[in-house]
PDB file of C-alpha atoms and ligand atoms in Angstrom:
ATOM      1  CA  MET O 995     -15.679  18.190  -3.199  1.00  0.00           C
ATOM      2  CA  GLN O 996     -12.817  20.503  -2.270  1.00  0.00           C
ATOM      3  CA  THR O 997     -10.327  21.116  -5.076  1.00  0.00           C
ATOM      4  CA  LEU O 998      -6.769  22.315  -5.026  1.00  0.00           C
ATOM      5  CA  HIS O 999      -7.777  25.766  -6.210  1.00  0.00           C
ATOM      6  CA  ASP O1000     -10.198  26.211  -3.316  1.00  0.00           C
ATOM      7  CA  ILE O1001      -7.153  26.434  -1.098  1.00  0.00           C
ATOM      8  CA  THR O1002      -5.256  29.686  -1.491  1.00  0.00           C
ATOM      9  CA  SER O1003      -1.493  29.360  -1.333  1.00  0.00           C
ATOM     10  CA  LYS O1004      -1.188  32.320   1.056  1.00  0.00           C
ATOM     11  CA  ASP O1005      -0.624  31.062   4.590  1.00  0.00           C
ATOM     12  CA  ALA O1006      -1.408  27.520   3.469  1.00  0.00           C
ATOM     13  CA  PRO O1007       0.795  24.624   4.543  1.00  0.00           C
ATOM     14  CA  PRO O1008       3.283  23.244   1.998  1.00  0.00           C
ATOM     15  CA  ARG O1009       1.948  21.089  -0.800  1.00  0.00           C
ATOM     16  CA  VAL O1010       3.236  17.582  -1.323  1.00  0.00           C
ATOM     17  CA  LEU O1011       2.609  15.716  -4.566  1.00  0.00           C
ATOM     18  CA  ILE O1012       2.293  11.931  -4.437  1.00  0.00           C
ATOM     19  CA  LEU O1013       2.718  10.190  -7.782  1.00  0.00           C
ATOM     20  CA  GLY O1014       0.451   7.258  -7.050  1.00  0.00           C
ATOM     21  CA  GLY O1015      -1.483   4.427  -8.638  1.00  0.00           C
ATOM     22  CA  THR O1016      -0.388   1.909  -6.006  1.00  0.00           C
ATOM     23  CA  GLY O1017      -1.614   0.647  -2.649  1.00  0.00           C
ATOM     24  CA  GLU O1018       1.338   2.291  -0.941  1.00  0.00           C
ATOM     25  CA  GLY O1019       0.556   5.613  -2.624  1.00  0.00           C
ATOM     26  CA  ALA O1020      -3.018   5.399  -1.325  1.00  0.00           C
ATOM     27  CA  GLN O1021      -1.874   4.438   2.202  1.00  0.00           C
ATOM     28  CA  LEU O1022       0.568   7.332   2.245  1.00  0.00           C
ATOM     29  CA  ALA O1023      -2.119   9.736   1.037  1.00  0.00           C
ATOM     30  CA  ALA O1024      -4.450   8.502   3.780  1.00  0.00           C
ATOM     31  CA  ARG O1025      -1.783   9.082   6.440  1.00  0.00           C
ATOM     32  CA  LEU O1026      -0.867  12.537   5.167  1.00  0.00           C
ATOM     33  CA  ALA O1027      -4.485  13.583   4.656  1.00  0.00           C
ATOM     34  CA  GLU O1028      -5.030  13.224   8.409  1.00  0.00           C
ATOM     35  CA  ARG O1029      -2.499  15.969   9.064  1.00  0.00           C
ATOM     36  CA  THR O1030      -2.994  19.680   8.977  1.00  0.00           C
ATOM     37  CA  ASP O1031       0.620  20.699   8.549  1.00  0.00           C
ATOM     38  CA  PHE O1032       0.683  20.165   4.826  1.00  0.00           C
ATOM     39  CA  ILE O1033      -1.583  19.551   1.864  1.00  0.00           C
ATOM     40  CA  VAL O1034      -1.357  16.305  -0.034  1.00  0.00           C
ATOM     41  CA  ILE O1035      -2.248  15.930  -3.697  1.00  0.00           C
ATOM     42  CA  SER O1036      -2.266  12.471  -5.264  1.00  0.00           C
ATOM     43  CA  SER O1037      -1.722  12.136  -8.975  1.00  0.00           C
ATOM     44  CA  LEU O1038      -3.109   9.168 -10.921  1.00  0.00           C
ATOM     45  CA  ALA O1039      -2.404   8.383 -14.558  1.00  0.00           C
ATOM     46  CA  GLY O1040      -6.075   7.671 -15.249  1.00  0.00           C
ATOM     47  CA  ARG O1041      -5.521   4.265 -16.843  1.00  0.00           C
ATOM     48  CA  ILE O1042      -8.472   2.696 -15.021  1.00  0.00           C
ATOM     49  CA  GLY O1043     -12.013   3.882 -15.660  1.00  0.00           C
ATOM     50  CA  GLU O1044     -13.110   3.649 -12.051  1.00  0.00           C
ATOM     51  CA  PRO O1045      -9.997   3.918  -9.914  1.00  0.00           C
ATOM     52  CA  LYS O1046     -10.084   3.692  -6.133  1.00  0.00           C
ATOM     53  CA  LEU O1047      -9.473   7.333  -5.300  1.00  0.00           C
ATOM     54  CA  PRO O1048      -6.952   8.087  -2.550  1.00  0.00           C
ATOM     55  CA  GLN O1049      -7.922  10.324   0.352  1.00  0.00           C
ATOM     56  CA  GLY O1050      -7.144  14.012   0.075  1.00  0.00           C
ATOM     57  CA  LEU O1051      -6.908  15.986  -3.127  1.00  0.00           C
ATOM     58  CA  VAL O1052      -6.573  14.027  -6.347  1.00  0.00           C
ATOM     59  CA  ARG O1053      -5.674  14.950  -9.915  1.00  0.00           C
ATOM     60  CA  VAL O1054      -6.082  12.449 -12.739  1.00  0.00           C
ATOM     61  CA  GLY O1055      -4.307  12.134 -16.108  1.00  0.00           C
ATOM     62  CA  GLY O1056      -0.821  12.497 -17.534  1.00  0.00           C
ATOM     63  CA  PHE O1057       0.900  15.850 -17.136  1.00  0.00           C
ATOM     64  CA  GLY O1058       1.814  16.016 -20.819  1.00  0.00           C
ATOM     65  CA  GLY O1059       5.486  15.064 -20.563  1.00  0.00           C
ATOM     66  CA  LEU O1060       8.539  16.142 -18.644  1.00  0.00           C
ATOM     67  CA  ASP O1061       8.353  19.884 -19.313  1.00  0.00           C
ATOM     68  CA  ALA O1062       4.668  19.960 -18.407  1.00  0.00           C
ATOM     69  CA  LEU O1063       5.346  18.098 -15.167  1.00  0.00           C
ATOM     70  CA  ALA O1064       8.064  20.597 -14.247  1.00  0.00           C
ATOM     71  CA  SER O1065       5.670  23.476 -15.023  1.00  0.00           C
ATOM     72  CA  TYR O1066       2.948  21.835 -12.925  1.00  0.00           C
ATOM     73  CA  LEU O1067       5.288  21.596  -9.936  1.00  0.00           C
ATOM     74  CA  VAL O1068       6.099  25.291 -10.156  1.00  0.00           C
ATOM     75  CA  LYS O1069       2.568  26.492 -10.928  1.00  0.00           C
ATOM     76  CA  GLU O1070       0.984  24.473  -8.122  1.00  0.00           C
ATOM     77  CA  GLU O1071       3.718  25.500  -5.682  1.00  0.00           C
ATOM     78  CA  ILE O1072       4.607  21.926  -4.837  1.00  0.00           C
ATOM     79  CA  LYS O1073       7.258  21.720  -2.120  1.00  0.00           C
ATOM     80  CA  ALA O1074       8.119  18.007  -2.301  1.00  0.00           C
ATOM     81  CA  VAL O1075       7.330  15.014  -4.498  1.00  0.00           C
ATOM     82  CA  ILE O1076       6.933  11.416  -3.415  1.00  0.00           C
ATOM     83  CA  ASP O1077       7.184   8.916  -6.241  1.00  0.00           C
ATOM     84  CA  ALA O1078       4.997   6.042  -5.056  1.00  0.00           C
ATOM     85  CA  THR O1079       4.349   4.660  -8.530  1.00  0.00           C
ATOM     86  CA  HIS O1080       4.421   0.973  -9.435  1.00  0.00           C
ATOM     87  CA  PRO O1081       7.879  -0.609  -9.910  1.00  0.00           C
ATOM     88  CA  PHE O1082       7.076  -1.102 -13.615  1.00  0.00           C
ATOM     89  CA  ALA O1083       6.063   2.527 -14.186  1.00  0.00           C
ATOM     90  CA  ALA O1084       9.530   3.676 -15.254  1.00  0.00           C
ATOM     91  CA  LYS O1085       8.738   6.667 -17.434  1.00  0.00           C
ATOM     92  CA  ILE O1086       6.924   8.757 -14.867  1.00  0.00           C
ATOM     93  CA  SER O1087       9.702   8.041 -12.340  1.00  0.00           C
ATOM     94  CA  HIS O1088      12.351   9.269 -14.770  1.00  0.00           C
ATOM     95  CA  ASN O1089      10.282  12.346 -15.564  1.00  0.00           C
ATOM     96  CA  ALA O1090       9.818  13.042 -11.854  1.00  0.00           C
ATOM     97  CA  ALA O1091      13.544  12.717 -11.168  1.00  0.00           C
ATOM     98  CA  ILE O1092      14.452  15.171 -13.923  1.00  0.00           C
ATOM     99  CA  ALA O1093      11.613  17.601 -13.150  1.00  0.00           C
ATOM    100  CA  CYS O1094      12.526  17.704  -9.448  1.00  0.00           C
ATOM    101  CA  SER O1095      16.188  18.162 -10.216  1.00  0.00           C
ATOM    102  CA  ARG O1096      15.342  21.040 -12.582  1.00  0.00           C
ATOM    103  CA  THR O1097      13.035  22.769 -10.128  1.00  0.00           C
ATOM    104  CA  GLY O1098      15.193  22.059  -7.068  1.00  0.00           C
ATOM    105  CA  LEU O1099      12.466  20.117  -5.288  1.00  0.00           C
ATOM    106  CA  PRO O1100      13.106  17.228  -2.917  1.00  0.00           C
ATOM    107  CA  LEU O1101      12.037  13.850  -4.308  1.00  0.00           C
ATOM    108  CA  ILE O1102      11.540  10.668  -2.310  1.00  0.00           C
ATOM    109  CA  ALA O1103      10.887   7.327  -4.003  1.00  0.00           C
ATOM    110  CA  LEU O1104       8.679   4.926  -2.075  1.00  0.00           C
ATOM    111  CA  ARG O1105       9.620   1.550  -3.531  1.00  0.00           C
ATOM    112  CA  ARG O1106       8.499  -1.803  -2.266  1.00  0.00           C
ATOM    113  CA  PRO O1107      11.244  -4.423  -2.392  1.00  0.00           C
ATOM    114  CA  PRO O1108      11.047  -7.047  -5.143  1.00  0.00           C
ATOM    115  CA  TRP O1109      10.009 -10.615  -4.331  1.00  0.00           C
ATOM    116  CA  GLY O1110      12.913 -12.945  -3.780  1.00  0.00           C
ATOM    117  CA  LYS O1111      13.030 -16.571  -4.837  1.00  0.00           C
ATOM    118  CA  ILE O1112      12.721 -18.973  -1.912  1.00  0.00           C
ATOM    119  CA  ASP O1113      12.909 -22.738  -1.478  1.00  0.00           C
ATOM    120  CA  GLY O1114      10.345 -24.473  -3.675  1.00  0.00           C
ATOM    121  CA  ASP O1115      10.045 -21.625  -6.185  1.00  0.00           C
ATOM    122  CA  LEU O1116      10.640 -22.623  -9.807  1.00  0.00           C
ATOM    123  CA  TRP O1117      11.453 -19.289 -11.402  1.00  0.00           C
ATOM    124  CA  HIS O1118      12.685 -18.508 -14.878  1.00  0.00           C
ATOM    125  CA  GLU O1119      13.702 -14.849 -14.743  1.00  0.00           C
ATOM    126  CA  VAL O1120      13.554 -12.648 -17.838  1.00  0.00           C
ATOM    127  CA  ASP O1121      14.178  -8.956 -18.391  1.00  0.00           C
ATOM    128  CA  ASP O1122      11.217  -8.047 -20.561  1.00  0.00           C
ATOM    129  CA  PHE O1123       7.737  -9.066 -21.698  1.00  0.00           C
ATOM    130  CA  GLN O1124       8.899 -10.195 -25.151  1.00  0.00           C
ATOM    131  CA  SER O1125      11.334 -12.690 -23.616  1.00  0.00           C
ATOM    132  CA  ALA O1126       8.546 -14.038 -21.409  1.00  0.00           C
ATOM    133  CA  ALA O1127       6.344 -14.458 -24.505  1.00  0.00           C
ATOM    134  CA  SER O1128       9.047 -16.305 -26.472  1.00  0.00           C
ATOM    135  CA  PHE O1129       9.661 -18.619 -23.509  1.00  0.00           C
ATOM    136  CA  VAL O1130       6.061 -19.752 -22.976  1.00  0.00           C
ATOM    137  CA  GLU O1131       5.412 -19.990 -26.717  1.00  0.00           C
ATOM    138  CA  ALA O1132       8.346 -22.387 -27.089  1.00  0.00           C
ATOM    139  CA  LYS O1133       6.854 -24.482 -24.271  1.00  0.00           C
ATOM    140  CA  LYS O1134       3.368 -24.501 -25.903  1.00  0.00           C
ATOM    141  CA  ALA O1135       2.228 -23.838 -22.370  1.00  0.00           C
ATOM    142  CA  ARG O1136      -1.109 -23.222 -20.695  1.00  0.00           C
ATOM    143  CA  VAL O1137      -0.257 -19.872 -19.184  1.00  0.00           C
ATOM    144  CA  PHE O1138      -1.738 -17.783 -16.402  1.00  0.00           C
ATOM    145  CA  LEU O1139      -0.816 -14.305 -17.677  1.00  0.00           C
ATOM    146  CA  SER O1140      -1.064 -12.046 -14.661  1.00  0.00           C
ATOM    147  CA  ILE O1141       0.697  -8.869 -15.751  1.00  0.00           C
ATOM    148  CA  GLY O1142      -2.157  -6.369 -15.987  1.00  0.00           C
ATOM    149  CA  ARG O1143      -3.464  -5.340 -19.369  1.00  0.00           C
ATOM    150  CA  GLN O1144      -0.921  -2.838 -20.687  1.00  0.00           C
ATOM    151  CA  GLU O1145       1.717  -5.295 -21.826  1.00  0.00           C
ATOM    152  CA  VAL O1146      -0.521  -8.132 -23.021  1.00  0.00           C
ATOM    153  CA  GLY O1147       0.255  -7.122 -26.626  1.00  0.00           C
ATOM    154  CA  ALA O1148       3.751  -8.590 -26.230  1.00  0.00           C
ATOM    155  CA  PHE O1149       2.050 -12.029 -26.266  1.00  0.00           C
ATOM    156  CA  SER O1150      -0.090 -11.419 -29.357  1.00  0.00           C
ATOM    157  CA  GLY O1151       2.203 -13.458 -31.616  1.00  0.00           C
ATOM    158  CA  CYS O1152       2.003 -16.583 -29.442  1.00  0.00           C
ATOM    159  CA  ARG O1153       0.089 -19.107 -31.556  1.00  0.00           C
ATOM    160  CA  ASP O1154       0.976 -22.308 -29.743  1.00  0.00           C
ATOM    161  CA  ALA O1155       0.446 -21.250 -26.135  1.00  0.00           C
ATOM    162  CA  TRP O1156      -2.929 -20.767 -24.414  1.00  0.00           C
ATOM    163  CA  PHE O1157      -3.500 -17.872 -22.003  1.00  0.00           C
ATOM    164  CA  LEU O1158      -5.696 -17.182 -19.025  1.00  0.00           C
ATOM    165  CA  ILE O1159      -5.397 -13.378 -18.895  1.00  0.00           C
ATOM    166  CA  ARG O1160      -6.295 -11.600 -15.663  1.00  0.00           C
ATOM    167  CA  ALA O1161      -6.691  -7.821 -15.582  1.00  0.00           C
ATOM    168  CA  ILE O1162      -8.780  -5.190 -13.807  1.00  0.00           C
ATOM    169  CA  GLU O1163     -10.229  -3.938 -17.080  1.00  0.00           C
ATOM    170  CA  MET O1164     -10.542  -5.523 -20.512  1.00  0.00           C
ATOM    171  CA  PRO O1165      -7.244  -5.437 -22.413  1.00  0.00           C
ATOM    172  CA  GLY O1166      -7.379  -3.627 -25.765  1.00  0.00           C
ATOM    173  CA  GLU O1167      -6.261  -5.009 -29.102  1.00  0.00           C
ATOM    174  CA  GLY O1168      -3.365  -7.397 -29.508  1.00  0.00           C
ATOM    175  CA  LEU O1169      -4.596 -10.406 -27.583  1.00  0.00           C
ATOM    176  CA  PRO O1170      -3.044 -13.792 -28.396  1.00  0.00           C
ATOM    177  CA  PRO O1171      -5.309 -16.028 -30.513  1.00  0.00           C
ATOM    178  CA  HIS O1172      -5.971 -18.632 -27.785  1.00  0.00           C
ATOM    179  CA  HIS O1173      -7.093 -17.058 -24.544  1.00  0.00           C
ATOM    180  CA  GLU O1174      -9.728 -16.412 -21.924  1.00  0.00           C
ATOM    181  CA  VAL O1175      -9.931 -13.126 -20.005  1.00  0.00           C
ATOM    182  CA  ILE O1176     -11.026 -12.786 -16.385  1.00  0.00           C
ATOM    183  CA  LEU O1177     -11.577  -9.337 -14.914  1.00  0.00           C
ATOM    184  CA  GLN O1178     -10.651  -9.174 -11.241  1.00  0.00           C
ATOM    185  CA  ARG O1179      -9.037  -6.690  -8.881  1.00  0.00           C
ATOM    186  CA  GLY O1180      -6.688  -7.908  -6.096  1.00  0.00           C
ATOM    187  CA  PRO O1181      -5.834  -8.678  -3.409  1.00  0.00           C
ATOM    188  CA  PHE O1182      -6.449 -12.388  -3.979  1.00  0.00           C
ATOM    189  CA  ALA O1183      -6.792 -15.152  -1.381  1.00  0.00           C
ATOM    190  CA  LEU O1184      -4.381 -18.074  -1.632  1.00  0.00           C
ATOM    191  CA  GLU O1185      -7.280 -20.540  -1.810  1.00  0.00           C
ATOM    192  CA  ASP O1186      -8.729 -18.724  -4.807  1.00  0.00           C
ATOM    193  CA  GLU O1187      -5.388 -18.644  -6.598  1.00  0.00           C
ATOM    194  CA  LEU O1188      -4.938 -22.378  -6.045  1.00  0.00           C
ATOM    195  CA  HIS O1189      -8.436 -22.997  -7.368  1.00  0.00           C
ATOM    196  CA  LEU O1190      -7.788 -20.898 -10.477  1.00  0.00           C
ATOM    197  CA  LEU O1191      -4.510 -22.616 -11.330  1.00  0.00           C
ATOM    198  CA  ARG O1192      -6.080 -26.043 -10.918  1.00  0.00           C
ATOM    199  CA  LYS O1193      -9.335 -25.203 -12.715  1.00  0.00           C
ATOM    200  CA  TYR O1194      -7.536 -24.036 -15.861  1.00  0.00           C
ATOM    201  CA  SER O1195      -4.775 -26.712 -15.721  1.00  0.00           C
ATOM    202  CA  ILE O1196      -2.165 -23.983 -15.773  1.00  0.00           C
ATOM    203  CA  ASP O1197       1.397 -25.127 -16.318  1.00  0.00           C
ATOM    204  CA  TYR O1198       3.195 -21.735 -16.365  1.00  0.00           C
ATOM    205  CA  LEU O1199       2.565 -18.481 -14.531  1.00  0.00           C
ATOM    206  CA  VAL O1200       3.857 -15.242 -16.039  1.00  0.00           C
ATOM    207  CA  SER O1201       4.241 -12.435 -13.520  1.00  0.00           C
ATOM    208  CA  LYS O1202       5.988  -9.110 -13.111  1.00  0.00           C
ATOM    209  CA  ASN O1203       8.211  -8.938 -10.056  1.00  0.00           C
ATOM    210  CA  SER O1204       5.918  -6.347  -8.535  1.00  0.00           C
ATOM    211  CA  GLY O1205       6.744  -7.089  -4.896  1.00  0.00           C
ATOM    212  CA  GLY O1206       4.328  -6.386  -2.060  1.00  0.00           C
ATOM    213  CA  SER O1207       1.674  -8.592  -0.518  1.00  0.00           C
ATOM    214  CA  ALA O1208      -1.422  -7.765  -2.586  1.00  0.00           C
ATOM    215  CA  THR O1209      -0.619 -10.156  -5.449  1.00  0.00           C
ATOM    216  CA  TYR O1210       1.930 -12.448  -3.809  1.00  0.00           C
ATOM    217  CA  THR O1211      -0.560 -15.290  -3.264  1.00  0.00           C
ATOM    218  CA  LYS O1212      -0.290 -16.325  -6.929  1.00  0.00           C
ATOM    219  CA  ILE O1213       3.435 -16.878  -6.366  1.00  0.00           C
ATOM    220  CA  GLU O1214       2.687 -18.922  -3.254  1.00  0.00           C
ATOM    221  CA  ALA O1215       0.059 -20.935  -5.120  1.00  0.00           C
ATOM    222  CA  ALA O1216       2.497 -21.677  -7.957  1.00  0.00           C
ATOM    223  CA  ARG O1217       5.095 -22.807  -5.416  1.00  0.00           C
ATOM    224  CA  PHE O1218       2.566 -25.061  -3.730  1.00  0.00           C
ATOM    225  CA  LEU O1219       1.510 -26.665  -7.019  1.00  0.00           C
ATOM    226  CA  LYS O1220       5.104 -26.800  -8.339  1.00  0.00           C
ATOM    227  CA  ILE O1221       4.158 -24.612 -11.294  1.00  0.00           C
ATOM    228  CA  PRO O1222       7.078 -22.730 -12.881  1.00  0.00           C
ATOM    229  CA  VAL O1223       6.917 -18.929 -12.836  1.00  0.00           C
ATOM    230  CA  VAL O1224       8.273 -16.790 -15.646  1.00  0.00           C
ATOM    231  CA  MET O1225       9.268 -13.802 -13.532  1.00  0.00           C
ATOM    232  CA  ILE O1226       9.779 -10.524 -15.355  1.00  0.00           C
ATOM    233  CA  ASN O1227      12.466  -8.440 -13.676  1.00  0.00           C
ATOM    234  CA  ARG O1228      11.850  -4.781 -12.952  1.00  0.00           C
ATOM    235  CA  PRO O1229      12.878  -2.007 -15.329  1.00  0.00           C
ATOM    236  CA  LEU O1230      15.516   0.438 -14.150  1.00  0.00           C
ATOM    237  CA  LYS O1231      14.236   3.327 -12.091  1.00  0.00           C
ATOM    238  CA  PRO O1232      16.256   6.499 -11.524  1.00  0.00           C
ATOM    239  CA  SER O1233      18.721   6.626  -8.668  1.00  0.00           C
ATOM    240  CA  VAL O1234      17.048   8.916  -6.128  1.00  0.00           C
ATOM    241  CA  PRO O1235      16.666   8.845  -2.329  1.00  0.00           C
ATOM    242  CA  CYS O1236      14.519   5.840  -1.644  1.00  0.00           C
ATOM    243  CA  VAL O1237      12.450   4.404   1.227  1.00  0.00           C
ATOM    244  CA  GLY O1238      10.622   1.098   1.534  1.00  0.00           C
ATOM    245  CA  THR O1239       7.661   1.908   3.763  1.00  0.00           C
ATOM    246  CA  VAL O1240       4.997   4.546   4.201  1.00  0.00           C
ATOM    247  CA  GLU O1241       6.333   5.296   7.695  1.00  0.00           C
ATOM    248  CA  GLU O1242       9.825   5.940   6.358  1.00  0.00           C
ATOM    249  CA  ALA O1243       8.424   8.160   3.631  1.00  0.00           C
ATOM    250  CA  ILE O1244       6.712  10.335   6.231  1.00  0.00           C
ATOM    251  CA  ASP O1245       9.882  10.538   8.351  1.00  0.00           C
ATOM    252  CA  ARG O1246      11.950  11.485   5.318  1.00  0.00           C
ATOM    253  CA  LEU O1247       9.397  14.033   4.198  1.00  0.00           C
ATOM    254  CA  GLU O1248       9.517  15.780   7.559  1.00  0.00           C
ATOM    255  CA  CYS O1249      13.303  16.054   7.329  1.00  0.00           C
ATOM    256  CA  LEU O1250      13.348  17.160   3.711  1.00  0.00           C
ATOM    257  CA  VAL O1251      10.707  19.842   3.856  1.00  0.00           C
ATOM    258  CA  PRO O1252      11.773  22.183   6.656  1.00  0.00           C
ATOM    259  CA  ALA O1253       8.700  24.291   6.023  1.00  0.00           C
ATOM    260  CA  VAL O1254       6.575  21.374   7.120  1.00  0.00           C
ATOM    261  CA  SER O1255       8.262  21.166  10.521  1.00  0.00           C
ATOM    262  CA  LYS O1256       8.328  24.940  10.804  1.00  0.00           C
ATOM    263  CA  TYR O1257       4.639  25.152  10.069  1.00  0.00           C
ATOM    264  CA  SER O1258       3.958  22.358  12.568  1.00  0.00           C
ATOM    265  CA  GLU O1259       5.878  24.220  15.266  1.00  0.00           C
ATOM    266  CA  GLU O1260       4.055  27.426  14.472  1.00  0.00           C
ATOM    267  CA  CYS O1261       0.754  25.567  14.621  1.00  0.00           C
ATOM    268  CA  ARG O1262       1.668  23.993  17.936  1.00  0.00           C
ATOM    269  CA  GLY O1263       3.258  27.173  19.325  1.00  0.00           C
TER     270      GLY O1263
HETATM  271  P1  NAP B1967       4.692   4.988 -17.099  1.00  0.00           P
HETATM  272  O1  NAP B1967       4.927   4.147 -18.286  1.00  0.00           O
HETATM  273  O2  NAP B1967       5.836   5.239 -16.192  1.00  0.00           O
HETATM  274  O3  NAP B1967       4.124   6.409 -17.512  1.00  0.00           O
HETATM  275  C1  NAP B1967       3.582   6.693 -18.795  1.00  0.00           C
HETATM  276  C2  NAP B1967       2.935   8.050 -18.724  1.00  0.00           C
HETATM  277  O4  NAP B1967       1.743   7.980 -17.933  1.00  0.00           O
HETATM  278  C3  NAP B1967       3.788   9.099 -18.045  1.00  0.00           C
HETATM  279  O5  NAP B1967       4.736   9.642 -18.913  1.00  0.00           O
HETATM  280  C4  NAP B1967       2.734  10.070 -17.580  1.00  0.00           C
HETATM  281  O6  NAP B1967       2.211  10.822 -18.666  1.00  0.00           O
HETATM  282  C5  NAP B1967       1.608   9.163 -17.163  1.00  0.00           C
HETATM  283  N1  NAP B1967       1.654   8.807 -15.751  1.00  0.00           N
HETATM  284  C6  NAP B1967       2.125   7.672 -15.182  1.00  0.00           C
HETATM  285  N2  NAP B1967       1.917   7.671 -13.858  1.00  0.00           N
HETATM  286  C7  NAP B1967       1.308   8.839 -13.579  1.00  0.00           C
HETATM  287  C8  NAP B1967       0.812   9.415 -12.393  1.00  0.00           C
HETATM  288  N3  NAP B1967       0.914   8.782 -11.220  1.00  0.00           N
HETATM  289  N4  NAP B1967       0.220  10.646 -12.460  1.00  0.00           N
HETATM  290  C9  NAP B1967       0.117  11.267 -13.651  1.00  0.00           C
HETATM  291  N5  NAP B1967       0.565  10.778 -14.814  1.00  0.00           N
HETATM  292  C10 NAP B1967       1.133   9.567 -14.777  1.00  0.00           C
HETATM  293  O7  NAP B1967       3.494   4.414 -16.216  1.00  0.00           O
HETATM  294  P2  NAP B1967       2.551   3.147 -16.463  1.00  0.00           P
HETATM  295  O8  NAP B1967       3.373   1.913 -16.368  1.00  0.00           O
HETATM  296  O9  NAP B1967       1.758   3.429 -17.698  1.00  0.00           O
HETATM  297  O10 NAP B1967       1.639   3.211 -15.186  1.00  0.00           O
HETATM  298  C11 NAP B1967       0.632   4.208 -15.082  1.00  0.00           C
HETATM  299  C12 NAP B1967       0.188   4.304 -13.629  1.00  0.00           C
HETATM  300  O11 NAP B1967      -0.367   3.057 -13.231  1.00  0.00           O
HETATM  301  C13 NAP B1967       1.313   4.647 -12.670  1.00  0.00           C
HETATM  302  O12 NAP B1967       0.867   5.704 -11.866  1.00  0.00           O
HETATM  303  C14 NAP B1967       1.524   3.394 -11.859  1.00  0.00           C
HETATM  304  O13 NAP B1967       1.808   3.661 -10.501  1.00  0.00           O
HETATM  305  C15 NAP B1967       0.198   2.648 -12.012  1.00  0.00           C
HETATM  306  N6  NAP B1967       0.408   1.206 -12.116  1.00  0.00           N
HETATM  307  C16 NAP B1967       1.237   0.702 -13.059  1.00  0.00           C
HETATM  308  C17 NAP B1967       1.446  -0.661 -13.125  1.00  0.00           C
HETATM  309  C18 NAP B1967       2.379  -1.244 -14.144  1.00  0.00           C
HETATM  310  O14 NAP B1967       2.573  -2.465 -14.139  1.00  0.00           O
HETATM  311  N7  NAP B1967       2.984  -0.442 -15.023  1.00  0.00           N
HETATM  312  C19 NAP B1967       0.779  -1.517 -12.225  1.00  0.00           C
HETATM  313  C20 NAP B1967      -0.069  -0.961 -11.254  1.00  0.00           C
HETATM  314  C21 NAP B1967      -0.246   0.408 -11.218  1.00  0.00           C
HETATM  315  P3  NAP B1967       2.780  12.272 -19.076  1.00  0.00           P
HETATM  316  O15 NAP B1967       4.113  12.019 -19.725  1.00  0.00           O
HETATM  317  O16 NAP B1967       1.722  12.799 -19.958  1.00  0.00           O
HETATM  318  O17 NAP B1967       2.929  13.058 -17.800  1.00  0.00           O
END
């Protein structure tokens, strides 16, 4: 497999770093990897043991904090950064904003819009995981907890509620006393989500407002079955130039990194 260091920086096209871990990050990497006018490197946090690797070059693991990220950008001669991380991954986005500002690099955030409540939705919106836990505990609910595995610990003190916990990999310590875990990776069909909610007699769904289509069917299923959703609002992300689609990210990248266009012209010319 080709690595970043196999490609010498001399005469090479500009390097673009995608902070990924999302479907959009992978789609963007696939689109950029087809092109010869710049080199794309995707960065994954390494939370999942067997992640689906994006096309192109990939690095895995945290950078080691803000200063280390800034050093990485300089050392690897990155010319632009696209923050395509999940809406709930706030820390890396803040680090990227500060590191790019320090190093003078252009930064584009690729952010999918949040889901909006529509007719038939029964949403109770909260601002954090702890509030969601207090709410369902007070209801002594049978809960479908579909928030991934990182934040499940916020529900560990719930003694009166029961949880069906869905995650890609087994959550660590801090599970609530009454639960069952199912390990599944989306996207999920609407029929399957309906079946799951009925099979476990779920009366509350807890979800992050992740947006996007990959996990939206659980929201549709809850609407169909008139099951209330405890919707956790997104954390604040830094205010940086933002696009909503992969296509827009590519357009913006071409404008922001003149060297990319210049190199393309040279290649064509
Ligand atoms: P986070 O809280 O914002 O970041 C925590 C630390 O993880 C960062 O400070 C950084 O470590 C490292 N990190 C995060 N994303 C990284 C990336 N793309 N490349 C390299 N290092 C990264 O993030 P998180 O919520 O733990 O999410 C981790 C990753 O999973 C993100 O890439 C995100 O896109 C993906 N993801 C998250 C969620 C979610 O609900 N949070 C859902 C789906 C996918 P250092 O400080 O050491 O650099």
